[in-house]
């Protein structure tokens, strides 16, 4: 069976390791390019790739991802530095995947990790009843802070930039900047898995059966 040849940037980090696991024996993709730090800028080695997955942190991705785009390689990036650029689609496939049909290469961004789980159940409710307000408290695992981050018997009650990301990215993904949001982000001593405690109000009050 023919498989699409892909590359992976940042393969040694936590996100990159997860990409490797998911791409191993993938039914549609074949990983053929995963440069190390010293060969990260060697874009010629990615010529056989139809697309690139990037798990690079923002401070590196903002330069390196664009190098591969200039070589006509679409880049699916996890980095926050791209998400709010007007020309970059911010995609959760089940919500706004149709935007990929009108995207001509370039960078395609994935949202903040907490939003992926929060917006999936909220989206059909928003379609049916009109989402007006959201209040959410996130309990975020240490995996979101990187491979070497450790937090034992402690909680960090504020994660810089996370609350702002949640607001801006929700508005962009849902295409509705009128939704009022109150977000609180906490780092907790759990290795993997985020928890979101969410309250929402709607323009049209849903019944329990409708939900």
XYZ file of C-alpha atoms in Angstrom:
211
model
C 0.000 0.000 0.000
C 1.286 3.455 -0.928
C 2.077 5.692 2.025
C 2.655 9.444 2.131
C 6.255 10.217 3.029
C 6.498 12.677 5.921
C 9.121 14.384 8.054
C 9.194 15.186 11.760
C 10.971 18.171 13.316
C 11.706 18.086 17.044
C 11.482 14.317 17.302
C 13.479 14.070 20.547
C 11.110 16.135 22.727
C 8.002 14.913 24.548
C 5.648 15.913 21.734
C 8.065 14.549 19.152
C 8.253 11.202 20.927
C 4.460 10.989 20.857
C 4.494 11.758 17.126
C 6.994 8.934 16.604
C 4.750 6.463 18.417
C 1.716 7.471 16.375
C 3.574 7.444 13.058
C 5.057 3.991 13.641
C 3.139 1.525 11.441
C 0.708 4.291 10.470
C -1.750 3.228 7.726
C -1.253 6.401 5.643
C 2.089 7.984 6.600
C 5.690 6.803 6.429
C 8.246 8.711 8.502
C 11.343 9.138 6.334
C 12.948 12.282 7.764
C 13.585 13.150 11.419
C 16.632 15.442 11.651
C 18.662 15.870 14.807
C 19.391 19.316 16.202
C 22.622 19.670 14.219
C 20.884 18.854 10.891
C 17.649 20.741 11.561
C 18.400 23.344 8.902
C 19.284 20.787 6.226
C 16.052 21.255 4.263
C 17.440 19.464 1.188
C 17.135 16.156 3.032
C 13.361 16.638 3.217
C 12.826 16.713 -0.555
C 11.042 13.357 -0.645
C 8.568 14.444 2.060
C 5.063 15.455 0.997
C 4.546 17.221 4.321
C 6.274 17.946 7.617
C 5.074 17.579 11.200
C 6.747 20.027 13.575
C 6.993 19.457 17.320
C 9.535 22.240 17.775
C 9.152 24.799 20.585
C 8.065 28.269 19.479
C 11.461 29.928 19.881
C 12.895 27.539 17.278
C 9.788 26.836 15.191
C 9.253 30.464 14.246
C 12.391 30.266 12.109
C 12.765 26.600 11.179
C 9.147 25.867 10.194
C 9.245 28.720 7.697
C 12.404 27.335 6.082
C 10.533 24.184 5.107
C 7.500 26.156 3.933
C 9.788 28.095 1.584
C 10.758 24.725 0.097
C 7.066 24.068 -0.673
C 6.592 21.619 2.180
C 3.350 22.074 4.146
C 4.138 22.142 7.880
C 1.685 20.967 10.540
C 3.023 22.773 13.606
C 2.388 22.454 17.338
C 4.102 25.786 18.072
C 2.056 28.618 19.566
C 3.987 31.276 17.609
C 2.011 30.553 14.414
C -1.520 30.140 15.743
C -2.848 33.682 15.659
C -1.353 34.699 12.321
C -4.188 35.642 9.989
C -2.915 33.493 7.134
C -2.438 30.371 9.290
C -5.446 28.061 9.784
C -5.862 26.882 13.384
C -7.394 23.444 13.071
C -9.339 20.944 15.132
C -10.422 18.581 12.315
C -13.812 17.703 13.816
C -14.674 21.408 14.154
C -13.147 23.333 11.268
C -11.331 20.742 9.189
C -12.991 22.115 6.054
C -10.500 25.000 6.154
C -7.832 22.571 4.985
C -9.607 22.369 1.615
C -8.784 26.010 0.907
C -5.256 25.964 2.339
C -2.488 26.027 -0.247
C 0.511 24.670 1.641
C 2.168 26.887 4.200
C 1.766 26.346 7.932
C -1.219 24.625 9.523
C -1.355 25.092 13.301
C -2.837 22.945 16.012
C -4.311 24.716 19.069
C -3.257 24.686 22.686
C -3.571 21.161 24.077
C -6.285 22.004 26.617
C -8.563 23.443 23.929
C -8.601 20.251 21.888
C -10.476 18.395 24.611
C -12.595 21.347 25.790
C -13.915 22.515 22.428
C -14.872 19.117 21.020
C -17.906 18.726 23.330
C -18.666 22.472 23.365
C -18.767 22.829 19.575
C -22.008 20.880 18.879
C -23.632 22.707 21.811
C -22.482 26.008 20.333
C -23.998 25.067 16.978
C -27.321 24.103 18.537
C -27.731 26.665 21.308
C -25.244 29.510 20.782
C -22.377 29.583 23.270
C -22.347 32.857 25.233
C -20.060 32.353 28.243
C -17.466 29.821 29.342
C -15.775 29.506 32.728
C -13.048 26.879 32.919
C -10.412 25.790 35.400
C -7.613 23.706 33.914
C -5.516 21.271 35.942
C -2.624 20.748 33.553
C -0.094 17.922 33.707
C 3.651 18.500 33.824
C 4.049 17.045 30.319
C 2.844 20.382 28.957
C 5.895 22.107 30.455
C 8.466 19.957 28.689
C 10.496 16.813 29.109
C 12.659 17.920 32.035
C 10.011 19.707 34.085
C 9.403 18.260 37.556
C 6.728 19.148 40.089
C 6.506 17.058 43.246
C 3.997 17.707 46.040
C 3.264 21.157 44.690
C 0.890 23.123 42.449
C 1.652 26.156 40.288
C -1.489 28.345 40.286
C -0.625 30.374 37.190
C 0.859 29.441 33.801
C 2.045 32.498 31.923
C 0.241 33.065 28.628
C -2.052 30.034 28.869
C -5.221 31.928 29.735
C -4.727 34.405 26.903
C -4.094 31.560 24.444
C -7.320 29.850 25.469
C -9.356 32.987 24.835
C -7.830 33.998 21.502
C -7.628 30.511 20.061
C -11.210 29.631 21.003
C -12.471 32.734 19.234
C -10.441 31.908 16.116
C -11.446 28.241 15.944
C -15.151 28.857 16.524
C -15.161 32.037 14.449
C -16.981 33.943 17.187
C -15.211 36.659 19.180
C -18.336 37.491 21.196
C -17.984 34.476 23.511
C -17.084 35.668 27.024
C -14.469 33.481 28.704
C -12.965 33.213 32.176
C -10.035 30.796 32.255
C -7.783 29.726 35.132
C -4.745 27.526 34.443
C -2.923 25.506 37.100
C 0.040 23.143 36.785
C -0.486 20.021 38.920
C 1.840 17.115 39.855
C 0.453 14.661 37.289
C 2.702 13.420 34.486
C 0.180 13.121 31.641
C -3.418 14.211 31.104
C -5.118 17.570 31.593
C -8.450 18.063 33.379
C -10.848 20.914 32.606
C -13.743 21.857 34.902
C -16.145 23.776 32.656
C -19.319 25.792 33.106
C -21.090 27.226 30.056
C -24.140 29.346 29.304
C -26.010 29.602 26.010
C -28.258 31.986 24.099
C -30.903 29.252 23.997
C -31.163 27.197 27.171
C -30.800 23.486 26.360
C -32.723 20.771 28.166
C -30.903 17.806 29.668
C -32.368 15.533 26.998
C -31.139 17.858 24.237
C -27.628 17.836 25.668
